[in-house]
CSV table of C-alpha atoms and ligand atoms in Angstrom, one decimal:
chain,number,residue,atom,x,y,z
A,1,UNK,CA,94.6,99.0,131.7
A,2,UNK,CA,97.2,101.8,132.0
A,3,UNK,CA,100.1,99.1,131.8
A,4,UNK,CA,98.6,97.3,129.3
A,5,UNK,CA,100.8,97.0,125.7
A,6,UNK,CA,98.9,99.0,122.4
A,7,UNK,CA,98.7,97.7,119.1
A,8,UNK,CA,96.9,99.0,116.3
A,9,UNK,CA,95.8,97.0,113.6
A,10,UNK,CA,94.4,97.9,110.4
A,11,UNK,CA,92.6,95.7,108.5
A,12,UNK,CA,90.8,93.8,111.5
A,13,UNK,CA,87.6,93.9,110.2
A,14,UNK,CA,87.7,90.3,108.8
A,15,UNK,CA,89.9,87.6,107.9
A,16,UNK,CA,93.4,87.0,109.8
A,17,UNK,CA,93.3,90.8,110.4
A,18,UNK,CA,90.0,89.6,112.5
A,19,UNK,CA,91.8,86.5,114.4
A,20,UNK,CA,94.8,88.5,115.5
A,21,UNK,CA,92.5,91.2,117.2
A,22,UNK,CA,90.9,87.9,119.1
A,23,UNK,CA,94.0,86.8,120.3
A,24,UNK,CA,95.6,90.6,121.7
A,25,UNK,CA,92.5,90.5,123.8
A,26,UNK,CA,92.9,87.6,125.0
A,27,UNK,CA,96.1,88.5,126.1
A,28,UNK,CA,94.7,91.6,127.4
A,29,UNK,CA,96.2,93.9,124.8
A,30,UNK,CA,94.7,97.7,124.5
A,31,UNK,CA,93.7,97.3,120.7
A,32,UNK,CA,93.0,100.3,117.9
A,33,UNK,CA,91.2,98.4,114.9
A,34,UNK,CA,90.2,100.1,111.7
A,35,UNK,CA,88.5,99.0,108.2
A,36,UNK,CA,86.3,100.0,106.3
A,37,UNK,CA,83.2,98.0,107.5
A,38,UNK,CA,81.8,100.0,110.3
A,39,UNK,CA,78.9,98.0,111.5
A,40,UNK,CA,81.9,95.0,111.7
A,41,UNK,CA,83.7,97.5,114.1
A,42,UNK,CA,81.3,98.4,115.8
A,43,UNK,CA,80.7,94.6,116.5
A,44,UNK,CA,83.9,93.5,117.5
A,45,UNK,CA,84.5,96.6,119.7
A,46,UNK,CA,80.9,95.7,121.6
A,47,UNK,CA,82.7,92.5,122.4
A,48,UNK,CA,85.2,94.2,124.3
A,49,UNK,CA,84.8,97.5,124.8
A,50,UNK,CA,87.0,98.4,127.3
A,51,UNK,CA,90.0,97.2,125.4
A,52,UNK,CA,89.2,97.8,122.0
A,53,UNK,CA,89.1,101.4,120.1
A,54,UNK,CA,87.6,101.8,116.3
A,55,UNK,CA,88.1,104.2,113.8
A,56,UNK,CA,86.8,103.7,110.2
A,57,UNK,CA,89.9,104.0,107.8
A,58,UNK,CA,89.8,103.5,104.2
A,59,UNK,CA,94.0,103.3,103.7
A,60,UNK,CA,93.2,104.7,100.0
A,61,UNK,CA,92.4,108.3,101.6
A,62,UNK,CA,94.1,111.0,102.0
A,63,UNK,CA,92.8,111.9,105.7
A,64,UNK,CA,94.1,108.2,106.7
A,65,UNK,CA,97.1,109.5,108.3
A,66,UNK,CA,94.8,111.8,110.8
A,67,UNK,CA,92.5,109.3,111.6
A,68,UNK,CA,95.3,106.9,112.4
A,69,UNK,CA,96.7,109.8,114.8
A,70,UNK,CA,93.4,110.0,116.3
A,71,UNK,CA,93.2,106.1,117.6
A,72,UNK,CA,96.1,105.8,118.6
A,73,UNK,CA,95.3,109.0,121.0
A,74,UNK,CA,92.2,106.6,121.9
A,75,UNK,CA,94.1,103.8,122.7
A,76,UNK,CA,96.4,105.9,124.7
A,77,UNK,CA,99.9,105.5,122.6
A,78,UNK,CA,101.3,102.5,119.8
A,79,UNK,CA,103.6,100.0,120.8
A,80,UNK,CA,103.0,97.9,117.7
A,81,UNK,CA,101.8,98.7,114.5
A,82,UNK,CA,100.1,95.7,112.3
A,83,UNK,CA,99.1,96.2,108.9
A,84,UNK,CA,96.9,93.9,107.6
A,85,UNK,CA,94.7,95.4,104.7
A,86,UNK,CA,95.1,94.3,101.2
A,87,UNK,CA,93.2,93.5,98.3
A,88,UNK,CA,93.7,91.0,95.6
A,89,UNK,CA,91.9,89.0,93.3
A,90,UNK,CA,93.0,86.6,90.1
A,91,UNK,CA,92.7,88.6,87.1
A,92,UNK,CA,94.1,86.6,84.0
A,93,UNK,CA,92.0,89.0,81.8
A,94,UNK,CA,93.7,92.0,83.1
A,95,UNK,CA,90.6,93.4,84.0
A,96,UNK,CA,92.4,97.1,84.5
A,97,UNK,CA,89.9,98.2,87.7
A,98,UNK,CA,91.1,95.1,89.5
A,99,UNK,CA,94.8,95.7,88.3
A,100,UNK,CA,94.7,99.7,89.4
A,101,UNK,CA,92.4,99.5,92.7
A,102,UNK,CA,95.2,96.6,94.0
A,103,UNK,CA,98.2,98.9,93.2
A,104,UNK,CA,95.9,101.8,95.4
A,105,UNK,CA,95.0,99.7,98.3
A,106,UNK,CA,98.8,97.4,98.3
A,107,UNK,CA,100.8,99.9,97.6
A,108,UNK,CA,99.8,103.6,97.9
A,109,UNK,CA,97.4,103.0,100.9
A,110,UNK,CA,100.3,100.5,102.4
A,111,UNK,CA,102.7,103.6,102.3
A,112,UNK,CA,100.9,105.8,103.4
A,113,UNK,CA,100.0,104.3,106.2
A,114,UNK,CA,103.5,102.6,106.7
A,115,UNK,CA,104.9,105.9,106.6
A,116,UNK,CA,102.5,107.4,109.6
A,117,UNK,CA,103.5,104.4,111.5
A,118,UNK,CA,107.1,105.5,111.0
A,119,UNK,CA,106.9,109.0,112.0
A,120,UNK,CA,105.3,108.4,114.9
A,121,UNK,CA,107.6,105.8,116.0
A,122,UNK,CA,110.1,108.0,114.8
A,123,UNK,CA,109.0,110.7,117.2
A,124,UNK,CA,108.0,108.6,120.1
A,125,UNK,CA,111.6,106.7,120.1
A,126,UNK,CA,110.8,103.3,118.9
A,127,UNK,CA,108.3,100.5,118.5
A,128,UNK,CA,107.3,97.8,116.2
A,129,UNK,CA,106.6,98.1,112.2
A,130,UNK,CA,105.0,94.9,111.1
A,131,UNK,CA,103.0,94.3,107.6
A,132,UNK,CA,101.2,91.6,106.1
A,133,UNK,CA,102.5,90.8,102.7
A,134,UNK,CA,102.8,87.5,101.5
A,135,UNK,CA,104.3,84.3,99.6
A,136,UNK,CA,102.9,86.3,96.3
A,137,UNK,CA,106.0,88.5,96.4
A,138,UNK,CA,108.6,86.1,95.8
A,139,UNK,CA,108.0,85.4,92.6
A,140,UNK,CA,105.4,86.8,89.6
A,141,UNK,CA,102.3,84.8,89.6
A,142,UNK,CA,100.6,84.9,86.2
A,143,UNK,CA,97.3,84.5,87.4
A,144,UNK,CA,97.3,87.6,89.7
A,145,UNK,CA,100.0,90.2,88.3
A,146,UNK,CA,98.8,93.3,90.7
A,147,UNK,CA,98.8,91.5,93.5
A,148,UNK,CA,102.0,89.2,93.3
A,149,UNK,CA,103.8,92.6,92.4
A,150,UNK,CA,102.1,95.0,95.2
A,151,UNK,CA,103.4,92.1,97.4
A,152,UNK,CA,106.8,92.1,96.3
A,153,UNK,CA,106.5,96.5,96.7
A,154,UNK,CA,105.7,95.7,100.3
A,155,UNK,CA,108.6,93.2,100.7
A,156,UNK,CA,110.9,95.9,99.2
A,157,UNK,CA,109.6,99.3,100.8
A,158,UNK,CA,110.2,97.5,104.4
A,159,UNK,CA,113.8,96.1,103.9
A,160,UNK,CA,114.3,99.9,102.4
A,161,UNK,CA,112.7,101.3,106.0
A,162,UNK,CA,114.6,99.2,108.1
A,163,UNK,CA,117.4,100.3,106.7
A,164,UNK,CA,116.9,104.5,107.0
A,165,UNK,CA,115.8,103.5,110.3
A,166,UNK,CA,119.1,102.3,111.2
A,167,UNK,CA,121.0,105.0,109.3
A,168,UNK,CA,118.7,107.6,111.6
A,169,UNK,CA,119.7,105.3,115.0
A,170,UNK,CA,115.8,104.5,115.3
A,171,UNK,CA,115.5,101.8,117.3
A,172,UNK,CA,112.4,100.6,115.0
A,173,UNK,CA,111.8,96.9,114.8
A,174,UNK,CA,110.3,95.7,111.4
A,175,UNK,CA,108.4,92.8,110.4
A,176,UNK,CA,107.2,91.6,107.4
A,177,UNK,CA,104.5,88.7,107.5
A,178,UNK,CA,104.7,86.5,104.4
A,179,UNK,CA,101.9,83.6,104.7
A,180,UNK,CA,101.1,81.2,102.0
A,181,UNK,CA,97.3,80.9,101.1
A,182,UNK,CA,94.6,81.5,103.7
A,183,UNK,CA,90.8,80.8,103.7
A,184,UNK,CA,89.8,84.1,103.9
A,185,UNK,CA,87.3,86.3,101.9
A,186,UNK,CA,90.6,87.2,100.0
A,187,UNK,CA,90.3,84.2,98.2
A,188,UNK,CA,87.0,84.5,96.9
A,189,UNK,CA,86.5,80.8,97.0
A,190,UNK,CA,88.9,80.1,93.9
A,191,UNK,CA,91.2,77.1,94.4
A,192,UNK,CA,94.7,77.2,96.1
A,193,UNK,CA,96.3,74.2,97.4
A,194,UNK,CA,97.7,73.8,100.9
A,195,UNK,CA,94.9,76.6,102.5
A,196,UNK,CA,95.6,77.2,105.9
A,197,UNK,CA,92.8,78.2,108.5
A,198,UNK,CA,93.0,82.1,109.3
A,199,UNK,CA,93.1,80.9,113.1
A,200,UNK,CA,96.3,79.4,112.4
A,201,UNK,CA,97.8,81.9,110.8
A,202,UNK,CA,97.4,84.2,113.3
A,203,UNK,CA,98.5,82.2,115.9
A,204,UNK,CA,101.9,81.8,114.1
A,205,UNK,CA,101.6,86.3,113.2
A,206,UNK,CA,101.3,86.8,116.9
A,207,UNK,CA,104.6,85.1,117.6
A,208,UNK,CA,106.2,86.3,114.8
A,209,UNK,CA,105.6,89.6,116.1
A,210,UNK,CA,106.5,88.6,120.0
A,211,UNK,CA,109.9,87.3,118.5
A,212,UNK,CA,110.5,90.4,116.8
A,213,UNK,CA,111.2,88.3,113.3
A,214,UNK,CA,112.5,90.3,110.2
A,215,UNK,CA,110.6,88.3,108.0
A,216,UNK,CA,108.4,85.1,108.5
A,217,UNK,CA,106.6,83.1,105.9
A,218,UNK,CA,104.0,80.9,107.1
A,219,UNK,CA,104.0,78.3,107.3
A,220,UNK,CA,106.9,75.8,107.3
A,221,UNK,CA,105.9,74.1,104.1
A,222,UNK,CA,105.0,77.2,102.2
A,223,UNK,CA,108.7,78.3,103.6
A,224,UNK,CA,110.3,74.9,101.8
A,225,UNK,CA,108.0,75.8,98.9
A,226,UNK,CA,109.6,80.0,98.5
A,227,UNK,CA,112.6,78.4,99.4
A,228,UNK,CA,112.7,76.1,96.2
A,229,UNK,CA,110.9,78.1,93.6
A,230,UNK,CA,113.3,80.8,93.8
A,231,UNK,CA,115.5,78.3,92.3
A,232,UNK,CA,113.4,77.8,89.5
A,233,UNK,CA,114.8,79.6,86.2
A,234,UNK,CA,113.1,81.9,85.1
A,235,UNK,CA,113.1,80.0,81.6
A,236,UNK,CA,111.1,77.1,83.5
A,237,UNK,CA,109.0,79.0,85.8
A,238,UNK,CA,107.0,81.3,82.9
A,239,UNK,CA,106.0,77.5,81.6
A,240,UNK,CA,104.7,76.8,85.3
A,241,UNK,CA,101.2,76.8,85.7
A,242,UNK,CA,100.8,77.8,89.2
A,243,UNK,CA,97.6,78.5,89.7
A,244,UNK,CA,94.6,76.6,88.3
B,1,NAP,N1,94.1,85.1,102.3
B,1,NAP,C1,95.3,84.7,101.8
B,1,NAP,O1,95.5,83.7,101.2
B,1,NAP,C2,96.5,85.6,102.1
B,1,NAP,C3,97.8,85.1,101.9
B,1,NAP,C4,98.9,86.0,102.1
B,1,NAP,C5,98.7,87.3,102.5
B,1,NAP,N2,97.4,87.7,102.7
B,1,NAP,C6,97.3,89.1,103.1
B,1,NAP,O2,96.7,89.2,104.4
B,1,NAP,C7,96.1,90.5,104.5
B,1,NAP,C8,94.7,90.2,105.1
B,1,NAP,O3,93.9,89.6,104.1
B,1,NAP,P1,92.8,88.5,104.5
B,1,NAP,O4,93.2,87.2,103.8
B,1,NAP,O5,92.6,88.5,106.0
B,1,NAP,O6,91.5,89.0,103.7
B,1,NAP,P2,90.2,89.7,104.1
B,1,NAP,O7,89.4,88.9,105.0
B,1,NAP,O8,89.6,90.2,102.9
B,1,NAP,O9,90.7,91.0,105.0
B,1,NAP,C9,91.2,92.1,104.4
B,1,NAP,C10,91.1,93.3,105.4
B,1,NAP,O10,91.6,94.4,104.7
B,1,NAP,C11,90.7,95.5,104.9
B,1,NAP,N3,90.8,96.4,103.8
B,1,NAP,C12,90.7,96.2,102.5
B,1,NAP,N4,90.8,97.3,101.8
B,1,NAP,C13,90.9,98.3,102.7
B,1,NAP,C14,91.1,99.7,102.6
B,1,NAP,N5,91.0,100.4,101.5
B,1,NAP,N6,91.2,100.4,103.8
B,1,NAP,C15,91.2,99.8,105.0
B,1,NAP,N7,91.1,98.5,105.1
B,1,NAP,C16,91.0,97.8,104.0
B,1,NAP,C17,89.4,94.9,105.1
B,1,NAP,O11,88.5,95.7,105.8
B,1,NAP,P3,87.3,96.5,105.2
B,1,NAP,O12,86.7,95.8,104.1
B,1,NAP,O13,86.4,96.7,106.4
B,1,NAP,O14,87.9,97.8,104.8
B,1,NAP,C18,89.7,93.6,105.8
B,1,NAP,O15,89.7,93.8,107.2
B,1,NAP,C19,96.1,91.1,103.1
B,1,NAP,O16,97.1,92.1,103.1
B,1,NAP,C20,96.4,90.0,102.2
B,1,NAP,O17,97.0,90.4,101.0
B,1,NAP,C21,96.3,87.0,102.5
């Protein structure tokens, strides 16, 4: 195991978080996974518990950061860092809990733990940087306000990193995950068209991240689909219903 590459992913408790794990042990990966859900840890470590490492991180928390430091001492170093948690939910009544917990867990738990990742990178001399966002930061979806813009924040604050890192000569690779909907927990079961399956999705994450990609939306159609509605006026896209 000594040789083995380390990747820490938060937010593997479920979902395509969950599938990626799968497939870094398959590949014989040394694996840090944190959430929230402990008993879920616990069972996905017993699966494999001489390659996986758990810690219980809620990315809202201040002691985040230490915890992080601590699995990654577990897991005996970082070669890649995945984030994967995030919230979001529909919220066309502006329900102001849902609006304000997404901007905590998207954006001030996604820096703070982006930032960890960073510094130790930064100190160790390099390694990968790669986030889940999403389609839902390309453009502002009326149906989900937080989330679409805590998604385009996490678009922004990574093309922002990978520039400082290359002003500081950090030879930091970043990578920003955009997928299109998933059938995940996420969703709560409301209705999305084109859902893909969160074992396909993280087939396609796993070799985003092997190919070093700056940015990867997946799939293919959801790419032709960004790809057009950023056309879209915005006089003609606040009349689009995009959601149901
Ligand atoms: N599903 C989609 O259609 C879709 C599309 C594009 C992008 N994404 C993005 O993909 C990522 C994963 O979502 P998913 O679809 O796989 O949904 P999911 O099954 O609900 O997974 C979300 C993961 O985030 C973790 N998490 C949530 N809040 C957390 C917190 N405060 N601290 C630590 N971990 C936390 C959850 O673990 P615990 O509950 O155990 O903490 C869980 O492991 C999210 O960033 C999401 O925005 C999803």
């Amino acid at each position: 195991m000594a040789s083995a590459r380390k990747i820490i992913i938060i937010g593997a408790t479920s979902g395509i978080g969950y599938e990626i794990t799968q497939l870094y042990r398959k590949q014989g990966w040394r694996i840090g996974i944190a959430g929230r859900r402990t008993e879920l840890l616990a069972k996905i470590r017993s699966e494999a518990p001489d390659q996986i490492e758990t810690a219980q991180i809620d990315i809202t928390c201040q002691d985040a950061p230490n915890k992080l430091a601590e699995l990654i001492d577990k897991v005996g170093g970082m070669d890649v860092f995945l984030l994967s948690s995030g919230i979001g939910s529909q919220n066309r009544d502006l329900n102001p809990d849902i609006e304000l917990s997404t901007v905590q867990t998207n954006t001030v738990g996604f820096t703070r733990m982006v930032v960890a990742a960073y510094d130790y990178f930064k100190r160790q001399g390099g390694g990968q940087l790669a986030v889940i966002s999403s389609i839902a930061g390309t453009k502002g979806l009326g149906a989900a306000p937080s989330y679409s813009a805590t998604k385009r924040y996490q678009n922004t604050y990574i093309e922002a990193l990978d520039q400082l890192a290359r002003m500081e000569k950090l030879p930091i690779v970043f990578t920003d995950i955009r997928p299109g909907f998933v059938k995940t927990d996420l969703l709560k079961n409301d209705k999305y068209p084109m859902l893909m399956s969160p074992q396909y999705v993280a087939r396609k994450i796993v070799k985003a991240i092997e190919r070093k990609k700056r940015h990867s939306v997946i799939d293919w159609k959801y790419a032709v689909l960004v790809f057009l509605w950023k056309l879209i006026p915005n006089v003609v896209w606040r009349r689009l219903p995009i959601h149901n």
